[in-house]
Amino acid sequence: MGYKSSCYVNGSYPLLLFLLMKTEKNLNDIFFFLGRGVPESIAKNLKNSWHLNIYFKKKNKFIKYIEMYLLYRNLEKFLIREKLLEKNIYLQDNVSYSQFFMNHINNCFLLEDGLANYNKQLYNEIQKEQTRQKRLKIVRDRFLKRSKIYYKIFGLSEKIKKIYLTGIAEIPEIIKDKVEIINLKEKWEQLSLEEQEEILKIFNLKNSDLIKWQKLKNKVLLITQPLSEDGIITEKEKIEMYKEIIEKNKLENIMIKPHPREKTNYKKIFPDVELIEGKFPLEILMLLGINFKEVITIFSTAALNFKGITNVNFIGTEDNIYLKEKVGEIKKVYYKI
């Protein structure tokens, strides 16, 4: 019978979102294309998956183009062989292989990727952006990436039939007609115990960890972000920023939840601070009903899922000139329960 649908994600959170809202009960009916933003430790738990983790940038140009051609050609053959061209694909449309999948698959459905999905200024820029490409790039993409058309991102393309958001911010008018709001907590509670355990297993969560975390009281959670890994600031600047947050708030009962893509050794830097380790998306803690006295972040959207459950200190970029220049102005907000 083959696969009933496919999914392409480049991070742990959109993968969790898809697993919560998928219509297929059996994971064997879905094929997963996983970008390198999905940790290998999670990718290996999905039996029907292809981890697209080739690092083209580390190759010389000739080798890079050969590998790129072979990869995209093999992907194209796979889609045809597995009859996925006419099946639904749930994806992020703004990451590495998105244009390839949108060029080949007719029914595309967009998964939330963070605050960018709610950024009105970004949508205005995309609308004004010149989509014509240089002739050389067009030829290159057609031959190497098997992509004839460049589709607008963040749901603005006609290829995107529906956009699944969680409503963490005001939805831009331009995409409202396509949006369906997903309540993560409701979706989780609608799953059977076996389905919940299946998701926890994918993210390598153990019962011993869950029992320990469910006993937490009066803890403050600091959610860190891959700011140095993404080239926004240096590793030293990132560490200094989090040191300042910890010292400024005089947090004795603080816990740190690193982002799945971070490489920073927080245990070495903050030996007295307890870590919540693991490559799983933070939202799982909210789904499991694990409460904190307060959640603090610079601008991680994961914190916004705790609104109404606990106090959320969303620092933003208003008071940090360098961050503001790099990622734009993100307003400081304190959400109190």
Short mmCIF file of C-alpha atoms in Angstrom, two decimals:
data_model
loop_
_atom_site.label_atom_id
_atom_site.label_comp_id
_atom_site.label_asym_id
_atom_site.label_seq_id
_atom_site.Cartn_x
_atom_site.Cartn_y
_atom_site.Cartn_z
CA MET A 1 0.00 0.00 0.00
CA GLY A 2 2.90 2.41 0.59
CA TYR A 3 3.06 5.57 2.65
CA LYS A 4 -0.05 7.72 3.12
CA SER A 5 1.83 10.99 3.69
CA SER A 6 5.26 12.45 4.34
CA CYS A 7 6.81 15.02 6.64
CA TYR A 8 9.86 17.26 6.23
CA VAL A 9 11.15 19.09 9.31
CA ASN A 10 14.43 20.64 10.33
CA GLY A 11 13.94 20.79 14.09
CA SER A 12 12.60 18.92 17.11
CA TYR A 13 9.68 21.29 17.74
CA PRO A 14 8.03 21.09 14.29
CA LEU A 15 8.50 17.31 14.51
CA LEU A 16 6.60 17.27 17.81
CA LEU A 17 3.88 19.50 16.34
CA PHE A 18 3.43 17.09 13.44
CA LEU A 19 3.35 14.03 15.71
CA LEU A 20 0.58 15.65 17.76
CA MET A 21 -1.62 16.63 14.82
CA LYS A 22 -1.01 13.83 12.30
CA THR A 23 -4.11 11.98 11.11
CA GLU A 24 -2.37 8.65 10.50
CA LYS A 25 -2.45 6.52 13.65
CA ASN A 26 0.39 4.29 12.52
CA LEU A 27 3.84 5.83 12.08
CA ASN A 28 4.59 3.17 9.47
CA ASP A 29 2.18 5.02 7.16
CA ILE A 30 4.38 8.15 7.19
CA PHE A 31 7.79 8.81 5.71
CA PHE A 32 9.97 11.37 7.46
CA PHE A 33 12.53 13.55 5.71
CA LEU A 34 14.66 15.09 8.47
CA GLY A 35 17.00 18.05 8.16
CA ARG A 36 20.18 18.25 10.17
CA GLY A 37 18.38 20.40 12.75
CA VAL A 38 16.86 17.14 13.98
CA PRO A 39 19.45 15.42 16.21
CA GLU A 40 20.73 12.04 15.04
CA SER A 41 19.66 10.54 18.37
CA ILE A 42 16.03 11.37 17.50
CA ALA A 43 16.22 10.61 13.78
CA LYS A 44 17.32 7.02 14.46
CA ASN A 45 14.07 6.41 16.38
CA LEU A 46 11.97 7.01 13.28
CA LYS A 47 12.09 3.79 11.30
CA ASN A 48 10.80 5.28 8.04
CA SER A 49 13.11 8.26 7.69
CA TRP A 50 15.88 9.85 5.65
CA HIS A 51 18.24 12.09 7.61
CA LEU A 52 19.40 14.74 5.12
CA ASN A 53 22.57 15.61 6.97
CA ILE A 54 25.11 16.26 4.21
CA TYR A 55 27.20 19.35 5.01
CA PHE A 56 27.73 20.86 1.56
CA LYS A 57 29.59 23.93 2.89
CA LYS A 58 32.56 21.85 4.02
CA LYS A 59 33.27 20.57 0.50
CA ASN A 60 35.10 22.18 -2.38
CA LYS A 61 32.76 23.49 -5.08
CA PHE A 62 33.18 20.60 -7.53
CA ILE A 63 32.56 17.88 -4.92
CA LYS A 64 29.72 19.91 -3.43
CA TYR A 65 27.90 20.09 -6.76
CA ILE A 66 28.35 16.37 -7.44
CA GLU A 67 26.98 15.45 -4.01
CA MET A 68 24.16 17.96 -4.37
CA TYR A 69 23.15 16.54 -7.76
CA LEU A 70 23.22 12.95 -6.50
CA LEU A 71 21.25 13.73 -3.38
CA TYR A 72 18.47 15.66 -5.12
CA ARG A 73 18.32 13.11 -7.95
CA ASN A 74 17.97 10.26 -5.45
CA LEU A 75 15.31 12.19 -3.54
CA GLU A 76 13.37 12.70 -6.76
CA LYS A 77 13.59 8.99 -7.63
CA PHE A 78 12.47 8.08 -4.12
CA LEU A 79 9.38 10.33 -4.28
CA ILE A 80 8.40 8.78 -7.60
CA ARG A 81 9.06 5.20 -6.52
CA GLU A 82 7.16 5.56 -3.23
CA LYS A 83 4.29 7.41 -4.98
CA LEU A 84 4.55 10.41 -2.65
CA LEU A 85 4.11 13.06 -5.35
CA GLU A 86 0.32 13.14 -4.95
CA LYS A 87 0.28 12.54 -1.19
CA ASN A 88 0.21 15.24 1.49
CA ILE A 89 3.48 16.56 2.84
CA TYR A 90 3.69 18.51 6.12
CA LEU A 91 6.74 20.72 6.19
CA GLN A 92 8.59 23.91 7.00
CA ASP A 93 8.82 25.94 3.78
CA ASN A 94 11.78 28.14 4.76
CA VAL A 95 14.57 25.60 5.27
CA SER A 96 17.15 23.82 3.11
CA TYR A 97 15.14 21.29 1.06
CA SER A 98 11.76 23.04 1.14
CA GLN A 99 11.89 24.34 -2.42
CA PHE A 100 12.68 20.85 -3.73
CA PHE A 101 9.68 19.29 -1.99
CA MET A 102 7.37 22.15 -3.03
CA ASN A 103 8.52 21.74 -6.64
CA HIS A 104 7.65 18.06 -6.63
CA ILE A 105 4.69 17.54 -4.29
CA ASN A 106 1.31 19.13 -4.95
CA ASN A 107 -0.34 19.08 -1.51
CA CYS A 108 1.84 20.99 0.96
CA PHE A 109 0.86 21.89 4.52
CA LEU A 110 2.92 24.28 6.63
CA LEU A 111 4.07 23.60 10.20
CA GLU A 112 4.78 26.41 12.67
CA ASP A 113 8.45 27.35 12.94
CA GLY A 114 8.37 29.98 15.69
CA LEU A 115 7.72 33.71 15.94
CA ALA A 116 8.67 34.20 12.28
CA ASN A 117 5.22 32.83 11.34
CA TYR A 118 3.67 35.82 13.13
CA ASN A 119 6.08 38.55 11.93
CA LYS A 120 4.04 41.05 9.90
CA GLN A 121 7.15 42.94 8.78
CA LEU A 122 8.65 39.73 7.43
CA TYR A 123 5.52 39.03 5.40
CA ASN A 124 5.65 42.53 3.93
CA GLU A 125 9.28 42.00 2.91
CA ILE A 126 8.48 38.63 1.31
CA GLN A 127 5.61 40.21 -0.65
CA LYS A 128 7.89 42.95 -2.01
CA GLU A 129 10.82 40.65 -2.64
CA GLN A 130 11.84 40.11 -6.26
CA THR A 131 11.36 36.40 -6.91
CA ARG A 132 13.11 36.44 -10.27
CA GLN A 133 16.44 34.72 -10.00
CA LYS A 134 19.63 35.19 -11.94
CA ARG A 135 19.77 33.03 -15.04
CA LEU A 136 22.78 31.05 -13.76
CA LYS A 137 21.00 30.27 -10.49
CA ILE A 138 17.87 29.16 -12.38
CA VAL A 139 19.91 26.73 -14.50
CA ARG A 140 21.81 25.51 -11.43
CA ASP A 141 18.66 24.89 -9.39
CA ARG A 142 16.91 23.13 -12.29
CA PHE A 143 19.84 20.83 -12.91
CA LEU A 144 21.24 20.30 -9.42
CA LYS A 145 18.29 20.82 -7.09
CA ARG A 146 15.59 19.60 -9.48
CA SER A 147 13.63 22.83 -8.79
CA LYS A 148 12.12 24.88 -11.61
CA ILE A 149 10.15 27.42 -9.57
CA TYR A 150 11.01 29.52 -6.50
CA TYR A 151 8.01 29.55 -4.15
CA LYS A 152 7.47 32.27 -1.56
CA ILE A 153 7.99 31.12 2.01
CA PHE A 154 6.07 31.20 5.32
CA GLY A 155 2.84 30.06 3.69
CA LEU A 156 2.57 32.81 1.05
CA SER A 157 2.92 30.35 -1.82
CA GLU A 158 -0.15 28.92 -3.53
CA LYS A 159 1.44 25.51 -2.95
CA ILE A 160 0.67 25.76 0.79
CA LYS A 161 -2.91 24.60 1.32
CA LYS A 162 -3.05 25.14 5.10
CA ILE A 163 -0.87 26.62 7.87
CA TYR A 164 -0.84 24.99 11.30
CA LEU A 165 -0.08 27.48 14.10
CA THR A 166 -0.44 27.38 17.88
CA GLY A 167 -1.54 31.01 18.22
CA ILE A 168 1.39 32.18 20.38
CA ALA A 169 1.02 35.68 18.87
CA GLU A 170 -1.35 37.67 16.68
CA ILE A 171 -1.80 36.06 13.28
CA PRO A 172 -0.97 38.30 10.30
CA GLU A 173 -3.99 39.16 8.18
CA ILE A 174 -2.28 38.02 4.98
CA ILE A 175 -2.27 34.33 6.04
CA LYS A 176 -5.42 34.18 8.21
CA ASP A 177 -7.51 32.36 5.60
CA LYS A 178 -5.04 29.46 5.54
CA VAL A 179 -4.44 29.15 9.30
CA GLU A 180 -5.71 26.39 11.54
CA ILE A 181 -4.98 26.81 15.25
CA ILE A 182 -3.58 23.76 17.02
CA ASN A 183 -3.84 23.47 20.80
CA LEU A 184 -0.85 21.34 21.81
CA LYS A 185 -2.26 20.40 25.21
CA GLU A 186 -5.62 19.32 23.76
CA LYS A 187 -3.93 17.27 21.05
CA TRP A 188 -1.74 15.56 23.65
CA GLU A 189 -4.70 14.70 25.88
CA GLN A 190 -6.60 13.25 22.92
CA LEU A 191 -3.85 10.69 22.35
CA SER A 192 -3.98 7.24 23.90
CA LEU A 193 -1.40 6.35 26.56
CA GLU A 194 0.37 4.17 23.98
CA GLU A 195 0.55 7.06 21.49
CA GLN A 196 1.93 9.39 24.17
CA GLU A 197 4.56 6.84 25.13
CA GLU A 198 5.47 6.42 21.46
CA ILE A 199 6.19 10.17 21.17
CA LEU A 200 8.23 10.22 24.40
CA LYS A 201 10.25 7.28 23.12
CA ILE A 202 11.03 9.09 19.86
CA PHE A 203 12.53 11.94 21.90
CA ASN A 204 14.46 9.51 24.13
CA LEU A 205 12.62 10.43 27.34
CA LYS A 206 12.85 8.00 30.24
CA ASN A 207 10.31 7.35 32.98
CA SER A 208 12.94 8.14 35.62
CA ASP A 209 13.39 11.63 34.15
CA LEU A 210 9.66 12.25 34.03
CA ILE A 211 9.18 11.21 37.65
CA LYS A 212 12.04 13.49 38.75
CA TRP A 213 10.76 16.50 36.83
CA GLN A 214 7.17 16.03 38.02
CA LYS A 215 8.42 16.54 41.58
CA LEU A 216 9.86 19.96 40.78
CA LYS A 217 8.53 22.90 42.81
CA ASN A 218 9.50 26.57 42.97
CA LYS A 219 12.08 26.15 40.23
CA VAL A 220 12.87 28.87 37.68
CA LEU A 221 13.53 27.61 34.16
CA LEU A 222 16.00 29.43 31.90
CA ILE A 223 15.49 28.46 28.26
CA THR A 224 18.66 29.03 26.26
CA GLN A 225 18.97 29.36 22.48
CA PRO A 226 21.54 28.45 19.78
CA LEU A 227 22.54 32.09 19.32
CA SER A 228 26.23 31.30 18.81
CA GLU A 229 25.58 28.16 16.77
CA ASP A 230 23.43 30.24 14.39
CA GLY A 231 26.11 32.93 14.12
CA ILE A 232 23.99 35.64 15.77
CA ILE A 233 26.52 36.29 18.55
CA THR A 234 29.78 34.65 19.63
CA GLU A 235 29.94 31.82 22.17
CA LYS A 236 31.58 34.18 24.67
CA GLU A 237 28.87 36.81 24.21
CA LYS A 238 26.15 34.18 24.66
CA ILE A 239 27.66 32.89 27.89
CA GLU A 240 28.09 36.42 29.27
CA MET A 241 24.47 37.18 28.45
CA TYR A 242 23.19 34.14 30.37
CA LYS A 243 25.58 34.83 33.26
CA GLU A 244 24.09 38.30 33.54
CA ILE A 245 20.55 36.91 33.59
CA ILE A 246 21.41 34.44 36.35
CA GLU A 247 23.26 37.03 38.46
CA LYS A 248 20.70 39.78 37.91
CA ASN A 249 17.81 37.62 39.03
CA LYS A 250 19.76 36.05 41.93
CA LEU A 251 18.30 32.73 41.00
CA GLU A 252 19.26 30.00 43.43
CA ASN A 253 16.67 27.52 42.21
CA ILE A 254 17.35 27.97 38.53
CA MET A 255 17.36 25.17 35.98
CA ILE A 256 18.64 25.44 32.42
CA LYS A 257 17.04 23.73 29.40
CA PRO A 258 19.49 24.01 26.47
CA HIS A 259 18.19 24.10 22.92
CA PRO A 260 18.53 20.73 21.10
CA ARG A 261 21.03 22.25 18.62
CA GLU A 262 23.29 23.90 21.21
CA LYS A 263 26.83 22.65 21.75
CA THR A 264 27.58 24.79 24.83
CA ASN A 265 28.65 22.87 27.94
CA TYR A 266 26.44 24.67 30.48
CA LYS A 267 27.31 22.19 33.23
CA LYS A 268 30.96 23.26 33.02
CA ILE A 269 30.12 26.96 32.91
CA PHE A 270 27.43 26.86 35.62
CA PRO A 271 28.40 23.89 37.83
CA ASP A 272 25.84 24.80 40.52
CA VAL A 273 22.93 25.05 38.11
CA GLU A 274 20.82 21.99 37.36
CA LEU A 275 20.37 21.08 33.70
CA ILE A 276 17.38 19.50 32.03
CA GLU A 277 19.32 17.41 29.55
CA GLY A 278 18.14 15.81 26.36
CA LYS A 279 17.47 16.86 22.76
CA PHE A 280 13.69 16.90 23.17
CA PRO A 281 11.58 20.03 22.54
CA LEU A 282 10.79 21.98 25.70
CA GLU A 283 7.06 21.94 24.95
CA ILE A 284 6.96 18.33 26.15
CA LEU A 285 7.46 19.55 29.73
CA MET A 286 4.33 21.68 29.37
CA LEU A 287 2.40 18.72 27.93
CA LEU A 288 3.40 16.59 30.91
CA GLY A 289 2.13 19.23 33.34
CA ILE A 290 5.57 20.00 34.80
CA ASN A 291 5.28 23.39 36.50
CA PHE A 292 7.84 26.08 37.22
CA LYS A 293 7.74 29.21 39.35
CA GLU A 294 8.89 31.23 36.33
CA VAL A 295 10.18 30.67 32.81
CA ILE A 296 12.85 33.04 31.44
CA THR A 297 14.09 33.36 27.87
CA ILE A 298 15.60 35.91 25.49
CA PHE A 299 13.10 35.19 22.70
CA SER A 300 12.52 31.43 22.53
CA THR A 301 8.98 30.76 21.36
CA ALA A 302 8.92 27.60 23.47
CA ALA A 303 8.46 29.80 26.54
CA LEU A 304 5.23 31.23 25.14
CA ASN A 305 3.54 27.84 25.46
CA PHE A 306 3.77 28.31 29.24
CA LYS A 307 1.62 31.47 29.15
CA GLY A 308 -1.31 31.13 31.54
CA ILE A 309 0.40 28.21 33.29
CA THR A 310 3.32 30.02 34.92
CA ASN A 311 4.99 33.44 34.88
CA VAL A 312 6.95 34.00 31.68
CA ASN A 313 9.77 36.56 31.46
CA PHE A 314 10.22 37.14 27.72
CA ILE A 315 13.26 39.46 27.63
CA GLY A 316 13.26 40.22 23.90
CA THR A 317 15.88 42.27 22.06
CA GLU A 318 14.81 45.84 22.88
CA ASP A 319 17.63 46.35 25.39
CA ASN A 320 20.32 44.58 23.36
CA ILE A 321 21.43 46.69 20.39
CA TYR A 322 23.47 43.92 18.76
CA LEU A 323 20.72 41.30 18.97
CA LYS A 324 18.21 43.89 17.75
CA GLU A 325 20.35 44.57 14.66
CA LYS A 326 20.74 40.86 13.93
CA VAL A 327 17.22 39.51 14.49
CA GLY A 328 15.07 42.65 14.63
CA GLU A 329 13.15 44.22 17.50
CA ILE A 330 11.40 41.69 19.71
CA LYS A 331 9.49 43.39 22.48
CA LYS A 332 10.02 42.65 26.14
CA VAL A 333 6.94 41.17 27.79
CA TYR A 334 6.24 39.70 31.22
CA TYR A 335 3.29 37.30 31.20
CA LYS A 336 1.96 36.90 34.71
CA ILE A 337 -0.52 34.24 35.79
#
